[in-house]
PDB file of C-alpha atoms in Angstrom:
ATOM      1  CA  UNK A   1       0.000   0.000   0.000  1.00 86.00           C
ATOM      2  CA  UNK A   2       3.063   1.926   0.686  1.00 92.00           C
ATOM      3  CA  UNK A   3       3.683   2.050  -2.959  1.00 95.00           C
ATOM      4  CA  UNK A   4       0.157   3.323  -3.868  1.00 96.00           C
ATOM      5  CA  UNK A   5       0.233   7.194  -4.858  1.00 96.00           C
ATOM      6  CA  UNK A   6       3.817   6.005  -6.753  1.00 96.00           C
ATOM      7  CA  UNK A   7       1.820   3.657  -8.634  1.00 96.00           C
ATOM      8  CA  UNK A   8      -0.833   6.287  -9.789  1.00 96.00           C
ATOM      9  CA  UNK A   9       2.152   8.544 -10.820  1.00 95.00           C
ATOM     10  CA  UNK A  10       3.485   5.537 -12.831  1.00 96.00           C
ATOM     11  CA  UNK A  11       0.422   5.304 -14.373  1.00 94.00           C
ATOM     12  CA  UNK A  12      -0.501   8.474 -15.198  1.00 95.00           C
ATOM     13  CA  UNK A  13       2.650   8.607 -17.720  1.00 95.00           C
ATOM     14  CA  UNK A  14       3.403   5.273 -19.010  1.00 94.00           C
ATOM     15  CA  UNK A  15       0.897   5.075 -21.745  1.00 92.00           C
ATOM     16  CA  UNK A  16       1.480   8.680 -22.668  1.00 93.00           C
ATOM     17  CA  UNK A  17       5.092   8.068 -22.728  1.00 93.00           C
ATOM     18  CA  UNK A  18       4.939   5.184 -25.197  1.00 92.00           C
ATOM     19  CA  UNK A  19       2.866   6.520 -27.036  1.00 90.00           C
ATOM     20  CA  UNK A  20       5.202   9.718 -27.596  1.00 92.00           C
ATOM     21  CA  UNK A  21       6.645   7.781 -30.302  1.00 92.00           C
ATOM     22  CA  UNK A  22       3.774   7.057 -32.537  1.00 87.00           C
ATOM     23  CA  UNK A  23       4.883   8.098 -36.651  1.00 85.00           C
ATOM     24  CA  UNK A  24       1.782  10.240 -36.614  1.00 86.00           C
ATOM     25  CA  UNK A  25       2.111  12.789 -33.409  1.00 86.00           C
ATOM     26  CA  UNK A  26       5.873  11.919 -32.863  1.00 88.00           C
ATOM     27  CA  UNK A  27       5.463  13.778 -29.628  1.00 91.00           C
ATOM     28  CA  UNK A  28       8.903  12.750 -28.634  1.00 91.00           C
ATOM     29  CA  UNK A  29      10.398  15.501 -30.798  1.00 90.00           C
ATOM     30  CA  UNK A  30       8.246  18.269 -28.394  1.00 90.00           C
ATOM     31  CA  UNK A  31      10.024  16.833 -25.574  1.00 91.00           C
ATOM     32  CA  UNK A  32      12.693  19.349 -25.490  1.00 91.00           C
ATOM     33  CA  UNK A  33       9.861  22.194 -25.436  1.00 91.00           C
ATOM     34  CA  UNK A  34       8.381  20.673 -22.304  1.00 93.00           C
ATOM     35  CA  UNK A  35      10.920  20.155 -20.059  1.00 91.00           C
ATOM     36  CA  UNK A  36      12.303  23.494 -19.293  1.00 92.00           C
ATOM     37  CA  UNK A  37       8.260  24.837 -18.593  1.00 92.00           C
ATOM     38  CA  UNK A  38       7.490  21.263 -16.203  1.00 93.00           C
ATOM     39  CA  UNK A  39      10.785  22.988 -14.431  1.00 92.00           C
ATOM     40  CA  UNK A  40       9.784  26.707 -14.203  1.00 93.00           C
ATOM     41  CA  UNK A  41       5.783  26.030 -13.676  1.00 94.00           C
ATOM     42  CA  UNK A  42       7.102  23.331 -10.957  1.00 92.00           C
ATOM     43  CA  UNK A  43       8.884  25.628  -8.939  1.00 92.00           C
ATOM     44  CA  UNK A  44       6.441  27.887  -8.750  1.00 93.00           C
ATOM     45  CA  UNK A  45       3.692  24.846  -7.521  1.00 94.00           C
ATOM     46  CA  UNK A  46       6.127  23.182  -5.575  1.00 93.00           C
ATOM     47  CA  UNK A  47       6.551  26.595  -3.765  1.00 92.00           C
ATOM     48  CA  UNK A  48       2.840  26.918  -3.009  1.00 91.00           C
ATOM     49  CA  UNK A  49       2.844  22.969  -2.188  1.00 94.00           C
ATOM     50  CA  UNK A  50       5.241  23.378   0.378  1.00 94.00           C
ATOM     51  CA  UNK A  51       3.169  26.383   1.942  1.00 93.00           C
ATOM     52  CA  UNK A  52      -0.262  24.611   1.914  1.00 94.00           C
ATOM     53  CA  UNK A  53       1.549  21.204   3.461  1.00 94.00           C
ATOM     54  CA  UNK A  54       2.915  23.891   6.179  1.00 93.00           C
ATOM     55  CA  UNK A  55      -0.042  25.407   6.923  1.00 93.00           C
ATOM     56  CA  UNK A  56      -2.059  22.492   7.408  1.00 93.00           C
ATOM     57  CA  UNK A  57      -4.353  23.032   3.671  1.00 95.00           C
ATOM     58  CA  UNK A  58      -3.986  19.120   2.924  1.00 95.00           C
ATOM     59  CA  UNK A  59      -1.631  16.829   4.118  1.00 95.00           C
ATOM     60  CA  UNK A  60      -0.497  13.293   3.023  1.00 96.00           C
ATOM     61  CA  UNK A  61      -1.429  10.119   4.873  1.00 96.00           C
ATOM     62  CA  UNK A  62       1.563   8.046   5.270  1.00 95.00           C
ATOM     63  CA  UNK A  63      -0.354   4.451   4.860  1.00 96.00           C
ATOM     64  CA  UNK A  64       0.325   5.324   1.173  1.00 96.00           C
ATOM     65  CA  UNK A  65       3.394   6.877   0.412  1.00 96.00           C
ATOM     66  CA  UNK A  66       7.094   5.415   0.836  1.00 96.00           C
ATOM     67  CA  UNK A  67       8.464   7.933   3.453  1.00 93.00           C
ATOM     68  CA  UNK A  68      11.080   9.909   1.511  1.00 94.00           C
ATOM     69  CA  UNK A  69      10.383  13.263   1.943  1.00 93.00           C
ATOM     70  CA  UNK A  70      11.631  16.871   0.519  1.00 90.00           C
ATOM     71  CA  UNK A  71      11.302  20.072   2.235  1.00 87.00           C
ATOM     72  CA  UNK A  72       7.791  18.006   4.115  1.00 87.00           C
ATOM     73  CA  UNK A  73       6.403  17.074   0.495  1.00 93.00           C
ATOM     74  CA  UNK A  74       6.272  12.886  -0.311  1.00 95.00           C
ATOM     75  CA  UNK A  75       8.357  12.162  -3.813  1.00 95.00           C
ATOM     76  CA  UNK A  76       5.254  10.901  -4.997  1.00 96.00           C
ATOM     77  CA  UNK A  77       3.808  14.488  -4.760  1.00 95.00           C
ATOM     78  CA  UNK A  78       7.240  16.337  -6.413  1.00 94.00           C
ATOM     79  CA  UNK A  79       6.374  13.609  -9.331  1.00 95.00           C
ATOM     80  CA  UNK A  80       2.563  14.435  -9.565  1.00 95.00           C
ATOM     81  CA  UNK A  81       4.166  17.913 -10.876  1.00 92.00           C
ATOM     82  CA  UNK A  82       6.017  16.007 -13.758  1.00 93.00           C
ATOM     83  CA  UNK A  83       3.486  13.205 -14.950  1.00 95.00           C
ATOM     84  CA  UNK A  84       0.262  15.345 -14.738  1.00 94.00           C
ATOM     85  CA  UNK A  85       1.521  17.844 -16.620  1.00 94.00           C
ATOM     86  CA  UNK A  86       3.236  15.969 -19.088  1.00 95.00           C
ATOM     87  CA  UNK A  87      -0.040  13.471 -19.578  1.00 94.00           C
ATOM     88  CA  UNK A  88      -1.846  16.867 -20.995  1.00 94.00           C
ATOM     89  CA  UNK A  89       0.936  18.471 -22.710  1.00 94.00           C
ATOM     90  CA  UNK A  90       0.414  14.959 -24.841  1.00 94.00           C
ATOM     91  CA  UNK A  91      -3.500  15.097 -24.812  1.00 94.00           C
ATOM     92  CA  UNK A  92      -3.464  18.813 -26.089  1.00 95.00           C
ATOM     93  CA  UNK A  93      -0.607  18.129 -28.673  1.00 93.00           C
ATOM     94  CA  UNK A  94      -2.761  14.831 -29.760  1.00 92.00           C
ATOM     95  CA  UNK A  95      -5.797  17.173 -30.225  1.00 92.00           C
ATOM     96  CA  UNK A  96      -3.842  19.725 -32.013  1.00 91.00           C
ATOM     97  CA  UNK A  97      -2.759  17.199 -34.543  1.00 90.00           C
ATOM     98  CA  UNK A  98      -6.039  14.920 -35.126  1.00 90.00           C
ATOM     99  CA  UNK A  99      -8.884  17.525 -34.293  1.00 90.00           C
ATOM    100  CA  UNK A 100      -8.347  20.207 -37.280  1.00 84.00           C
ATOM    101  CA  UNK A 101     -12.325  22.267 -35.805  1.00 86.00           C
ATOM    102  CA  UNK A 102     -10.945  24.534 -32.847  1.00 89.00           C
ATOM    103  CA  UNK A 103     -13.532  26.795 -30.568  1.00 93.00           C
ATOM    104  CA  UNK A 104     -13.879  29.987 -32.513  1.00 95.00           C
ATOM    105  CA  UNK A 105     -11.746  33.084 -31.105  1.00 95.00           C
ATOM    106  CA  UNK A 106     -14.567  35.040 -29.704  1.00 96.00           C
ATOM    107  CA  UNK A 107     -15.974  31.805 -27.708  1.00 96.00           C
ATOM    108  CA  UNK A 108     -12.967  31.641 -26.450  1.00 96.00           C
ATOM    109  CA  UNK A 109     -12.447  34.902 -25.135  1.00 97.00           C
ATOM    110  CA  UNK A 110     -15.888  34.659 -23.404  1.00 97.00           C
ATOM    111  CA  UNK A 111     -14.090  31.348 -21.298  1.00 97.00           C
ATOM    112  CA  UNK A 112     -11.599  33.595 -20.439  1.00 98.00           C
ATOM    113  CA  UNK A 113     -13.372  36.343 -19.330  1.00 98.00           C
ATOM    114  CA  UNK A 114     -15.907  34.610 -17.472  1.00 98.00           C
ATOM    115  CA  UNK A 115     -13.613  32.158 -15.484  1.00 98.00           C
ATOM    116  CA  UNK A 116     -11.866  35.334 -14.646  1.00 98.00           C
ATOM    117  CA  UNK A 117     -15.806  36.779 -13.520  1.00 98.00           C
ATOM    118  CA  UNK A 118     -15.761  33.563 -11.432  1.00 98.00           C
ATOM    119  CA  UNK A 119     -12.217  33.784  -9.616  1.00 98.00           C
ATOM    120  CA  UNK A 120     -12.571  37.493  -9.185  1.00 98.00           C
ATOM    121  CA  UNK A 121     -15.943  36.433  -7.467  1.00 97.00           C
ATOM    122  CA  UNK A 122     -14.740  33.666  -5.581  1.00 97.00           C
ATOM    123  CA  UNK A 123     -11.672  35.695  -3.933  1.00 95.00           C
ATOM    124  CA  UNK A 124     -13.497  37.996  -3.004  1.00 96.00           C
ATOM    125  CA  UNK A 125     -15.749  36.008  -1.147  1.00 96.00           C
ATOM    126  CA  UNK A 126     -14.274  33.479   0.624  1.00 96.00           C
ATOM    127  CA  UNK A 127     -10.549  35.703   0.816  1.00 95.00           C
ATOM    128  CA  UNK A 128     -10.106  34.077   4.656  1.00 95.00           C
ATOM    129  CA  UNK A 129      -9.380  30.636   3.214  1.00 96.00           C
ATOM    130  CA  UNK A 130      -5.963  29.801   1.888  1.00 96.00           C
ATOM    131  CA  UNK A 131      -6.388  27.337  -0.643  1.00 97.00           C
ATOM    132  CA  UNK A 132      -9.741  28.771  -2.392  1.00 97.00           C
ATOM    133  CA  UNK A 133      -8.093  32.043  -2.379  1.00 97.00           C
ATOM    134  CA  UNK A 134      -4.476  31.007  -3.739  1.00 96.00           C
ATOM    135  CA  UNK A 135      -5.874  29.109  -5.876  1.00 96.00           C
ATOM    136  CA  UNK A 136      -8.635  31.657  -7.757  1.00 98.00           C
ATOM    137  CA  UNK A 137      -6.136  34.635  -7.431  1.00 97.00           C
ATOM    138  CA  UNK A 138      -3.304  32.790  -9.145  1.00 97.00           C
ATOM    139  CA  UNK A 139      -5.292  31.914 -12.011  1.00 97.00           C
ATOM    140  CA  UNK A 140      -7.023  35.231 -12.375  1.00 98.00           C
ATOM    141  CA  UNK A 141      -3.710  36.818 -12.959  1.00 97.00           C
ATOM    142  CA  UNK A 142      -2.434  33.880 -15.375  1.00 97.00           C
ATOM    143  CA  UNK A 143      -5.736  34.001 -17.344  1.00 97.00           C
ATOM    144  CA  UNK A 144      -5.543  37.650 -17.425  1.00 97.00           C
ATOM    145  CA  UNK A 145      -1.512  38.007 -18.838  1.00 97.00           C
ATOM    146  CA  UNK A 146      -2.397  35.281 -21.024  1.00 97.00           C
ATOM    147  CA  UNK A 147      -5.769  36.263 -22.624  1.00 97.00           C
ATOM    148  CA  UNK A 148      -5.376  40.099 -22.476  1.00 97.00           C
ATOM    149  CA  UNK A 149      -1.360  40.971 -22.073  1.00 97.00           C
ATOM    150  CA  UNK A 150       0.281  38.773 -24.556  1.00 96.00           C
ATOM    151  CA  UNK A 151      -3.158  37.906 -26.162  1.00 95.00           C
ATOM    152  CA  UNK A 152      -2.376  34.462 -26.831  1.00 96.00           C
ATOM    153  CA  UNK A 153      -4.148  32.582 -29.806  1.00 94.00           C
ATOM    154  CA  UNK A 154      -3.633  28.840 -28.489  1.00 96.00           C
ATOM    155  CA  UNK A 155      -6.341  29.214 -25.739  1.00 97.00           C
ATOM    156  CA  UNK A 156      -9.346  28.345 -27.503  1.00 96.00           C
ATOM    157  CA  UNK A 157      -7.345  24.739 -27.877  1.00 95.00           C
ATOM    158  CA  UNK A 158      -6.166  24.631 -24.302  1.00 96.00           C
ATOM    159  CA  UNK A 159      -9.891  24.872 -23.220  1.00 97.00           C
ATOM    160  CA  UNK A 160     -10.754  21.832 -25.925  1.00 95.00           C
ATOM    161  CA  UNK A 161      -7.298  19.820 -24.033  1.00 95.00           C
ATOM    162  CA  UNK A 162      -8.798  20.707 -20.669  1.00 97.00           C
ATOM    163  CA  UNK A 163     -11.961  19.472 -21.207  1.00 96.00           C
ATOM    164  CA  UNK A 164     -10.762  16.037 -22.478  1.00 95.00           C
ATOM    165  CA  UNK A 165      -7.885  16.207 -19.127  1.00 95.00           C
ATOM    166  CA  UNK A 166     -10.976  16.245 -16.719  1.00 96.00           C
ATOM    167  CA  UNK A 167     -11.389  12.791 -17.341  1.00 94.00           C
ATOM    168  CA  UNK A 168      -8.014  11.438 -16.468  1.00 93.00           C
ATOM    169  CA  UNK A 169      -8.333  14.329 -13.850  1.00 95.00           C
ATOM    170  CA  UNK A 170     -11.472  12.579 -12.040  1.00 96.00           C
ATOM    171  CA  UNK A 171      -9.653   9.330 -12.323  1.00 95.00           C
ATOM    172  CA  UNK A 172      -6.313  10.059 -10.736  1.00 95.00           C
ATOM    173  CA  UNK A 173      -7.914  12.696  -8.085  1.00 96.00           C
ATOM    174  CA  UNK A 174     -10.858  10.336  -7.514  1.00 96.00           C
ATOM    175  CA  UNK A 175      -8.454   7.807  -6.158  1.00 96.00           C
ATOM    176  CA  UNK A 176      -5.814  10.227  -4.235  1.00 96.00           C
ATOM    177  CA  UNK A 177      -9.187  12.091  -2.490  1.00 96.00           C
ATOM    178  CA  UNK A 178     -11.422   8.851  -1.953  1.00 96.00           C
ATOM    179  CA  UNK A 179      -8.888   6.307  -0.168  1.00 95.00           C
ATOM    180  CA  UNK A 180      -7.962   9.355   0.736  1.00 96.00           C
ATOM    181  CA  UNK A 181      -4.297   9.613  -0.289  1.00 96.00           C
ATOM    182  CA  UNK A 182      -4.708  13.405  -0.373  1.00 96.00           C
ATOM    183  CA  UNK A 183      -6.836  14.655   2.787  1.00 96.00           C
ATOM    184  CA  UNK A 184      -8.164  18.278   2.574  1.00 96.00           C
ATOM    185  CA  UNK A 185      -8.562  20.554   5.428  1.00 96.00           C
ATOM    186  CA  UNK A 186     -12.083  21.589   4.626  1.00 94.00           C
ATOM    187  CA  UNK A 187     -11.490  25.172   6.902  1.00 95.00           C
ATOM    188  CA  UNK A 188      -9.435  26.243   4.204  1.00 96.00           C
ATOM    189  CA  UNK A 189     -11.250  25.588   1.177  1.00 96.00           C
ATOM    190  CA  UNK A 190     -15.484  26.000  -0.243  1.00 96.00           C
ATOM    191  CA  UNK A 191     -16.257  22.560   1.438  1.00 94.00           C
ATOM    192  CA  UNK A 192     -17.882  21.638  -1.616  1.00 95.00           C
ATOM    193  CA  UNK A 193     -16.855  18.518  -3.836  1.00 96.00           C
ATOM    194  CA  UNK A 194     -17.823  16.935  -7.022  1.00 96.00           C
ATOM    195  CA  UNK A 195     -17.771  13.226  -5.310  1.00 95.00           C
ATOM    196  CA  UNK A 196     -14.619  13.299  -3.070  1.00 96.00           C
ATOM    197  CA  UNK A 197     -12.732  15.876  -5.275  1.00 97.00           C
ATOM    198  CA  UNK A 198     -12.227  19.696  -4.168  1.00 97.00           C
ATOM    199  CA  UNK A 199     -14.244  22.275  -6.376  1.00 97.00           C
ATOM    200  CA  UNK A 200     -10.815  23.801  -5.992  1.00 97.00           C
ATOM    201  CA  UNK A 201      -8.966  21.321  -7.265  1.00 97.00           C
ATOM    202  CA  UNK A 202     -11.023  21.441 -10.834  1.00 97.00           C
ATOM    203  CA  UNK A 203      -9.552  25.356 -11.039  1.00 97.00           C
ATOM    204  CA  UNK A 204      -5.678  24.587  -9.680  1.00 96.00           C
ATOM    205  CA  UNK A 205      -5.603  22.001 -12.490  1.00 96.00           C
ATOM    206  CA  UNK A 206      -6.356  24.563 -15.052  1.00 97.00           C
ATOM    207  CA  UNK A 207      -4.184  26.586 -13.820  1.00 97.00           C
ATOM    208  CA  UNK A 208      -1.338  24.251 -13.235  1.00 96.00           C
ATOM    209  CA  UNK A 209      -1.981  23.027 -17.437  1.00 96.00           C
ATOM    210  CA  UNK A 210      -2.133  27.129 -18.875  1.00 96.00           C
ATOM    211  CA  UNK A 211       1.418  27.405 -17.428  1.00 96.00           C
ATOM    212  CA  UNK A 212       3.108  24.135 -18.533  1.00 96.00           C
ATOM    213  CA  UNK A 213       1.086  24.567 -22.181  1.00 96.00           C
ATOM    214  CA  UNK A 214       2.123  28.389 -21.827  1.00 96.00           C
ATOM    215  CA  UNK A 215       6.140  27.122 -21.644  1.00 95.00           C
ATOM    216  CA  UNK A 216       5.535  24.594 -23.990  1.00 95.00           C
ATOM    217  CA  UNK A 217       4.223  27.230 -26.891  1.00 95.00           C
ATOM    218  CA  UNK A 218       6.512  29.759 -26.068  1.00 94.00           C
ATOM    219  CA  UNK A 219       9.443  27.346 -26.364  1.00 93.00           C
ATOM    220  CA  UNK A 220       8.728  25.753 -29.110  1.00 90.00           C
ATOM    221  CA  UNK A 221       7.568  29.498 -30.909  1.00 88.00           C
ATOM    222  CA  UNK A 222      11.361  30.548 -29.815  1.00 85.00           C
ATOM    223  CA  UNK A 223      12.689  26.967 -31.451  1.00 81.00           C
ATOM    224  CA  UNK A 224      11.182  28.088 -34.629  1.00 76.00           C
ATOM    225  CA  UNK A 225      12.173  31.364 -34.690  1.00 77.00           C
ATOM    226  CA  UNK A 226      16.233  30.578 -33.823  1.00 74.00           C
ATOM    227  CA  UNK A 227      15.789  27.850 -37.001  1.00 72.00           C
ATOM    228  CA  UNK A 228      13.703  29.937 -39.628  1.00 60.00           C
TER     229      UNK A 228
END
């Protein structure tokens, strides 16, 4: 049982890692363009991570982890930061090359500004509780750079990738919040769930994707650039 949130990170990127090397998608030559945004939007989650594990936000029950530990956070957690994102990079590049229809511009835009609406909304109410409002004020300020700073035209497939990534998303968090491998401290969040999963959690994976697919355009938009 020890070896049980290890497992789910072994799972979560096996298949997507053979499967890099299919003739069609040959998403092992985008490799290079994810690694150096898995290590930039890592820090930045590992950071907040190590903050909510401090303050008591969630912590991780030991029955189902090996023990080895960094800065309080379980390997198996540092890892969740590498397979997850990794998993959708490959979902959104698979979309990108077999679905040619993409959600017009101006639907788009409308996600954008009314997830924004919504975080805006729910920091303001519930600003007393660490996770919800971490969690809704980080993405605000991503969605907003992104959508209305460097107006980025790859969004409207991002929200098609997302949409397919909540069902690997309700697998893998199903399991880690329903043994529970995962346990919340409900003071600091909504208290609300979709089955044993956060409402939270739905908005910190978006989040957590628009940076790593963020990295992953802008690095491979530099690649081309340096080799036109």
């Amino acid at each position: 049982m020890k070896y049980a949130y290890l497992l789910i990170n072994f799972l979560t990127i096996i298949f997507p890692v053979l499967l890099s090397f299919d003739k069609r998608v040959a998403f092992y030559k985008s490799w290079k363009y994810i690694c150096p945004g898995m290590a930039l939007t890592g820090l930045v989650f590992l950071f907040w991570d190590v903050l909510f594990t401090v303050k008591g936000v969630w912590s991780f029950n030991p029955a189902y982890i090996i023990g080895l530990k960094f800065f309080d956070l379980p390997l198996e957690e540092i890892l969740f930061f590498l397979t997850v994102p990794f998993s959708c990079i490959f979902i959104y590049a698979c979309l990108n090359y077999y679905v040619r229809w993409s959600l017009p511009q101006t639907i788009s835009k409308t996600i954008s500004l009314l997830v924004i609406i919504l975080c805006a909304a729910m920091l303001s109410v519930y600003y007393n509780r660490l996770y919800t409002a971490v969690n809704f004020g980080f993405l605000m300020v991503v969605l907003i750079v992104l959508q209305y700073v460097l107006k980025s035209n790859w969004l409207n497939r991002f929200y098609m990738a997302y949409i397919v990534s909540l069902l690997p998303f309700y697998i893998v968090n199903g399991i880690l919040t329903s043994i529970p491998i995962v346990m919340y401290n409900n003071a600091e969040n909504i208290g609300k769930r979709v089955g044993t999963i956060p409402i939270e959690d739905h908005f910190y994976s978006m989040a957590l994707l628009l940076m790593n697919i963020g990295f992953f355009e802008y690095f491979k938009r530099k690649n081309k650039a340096l080799t036109a």
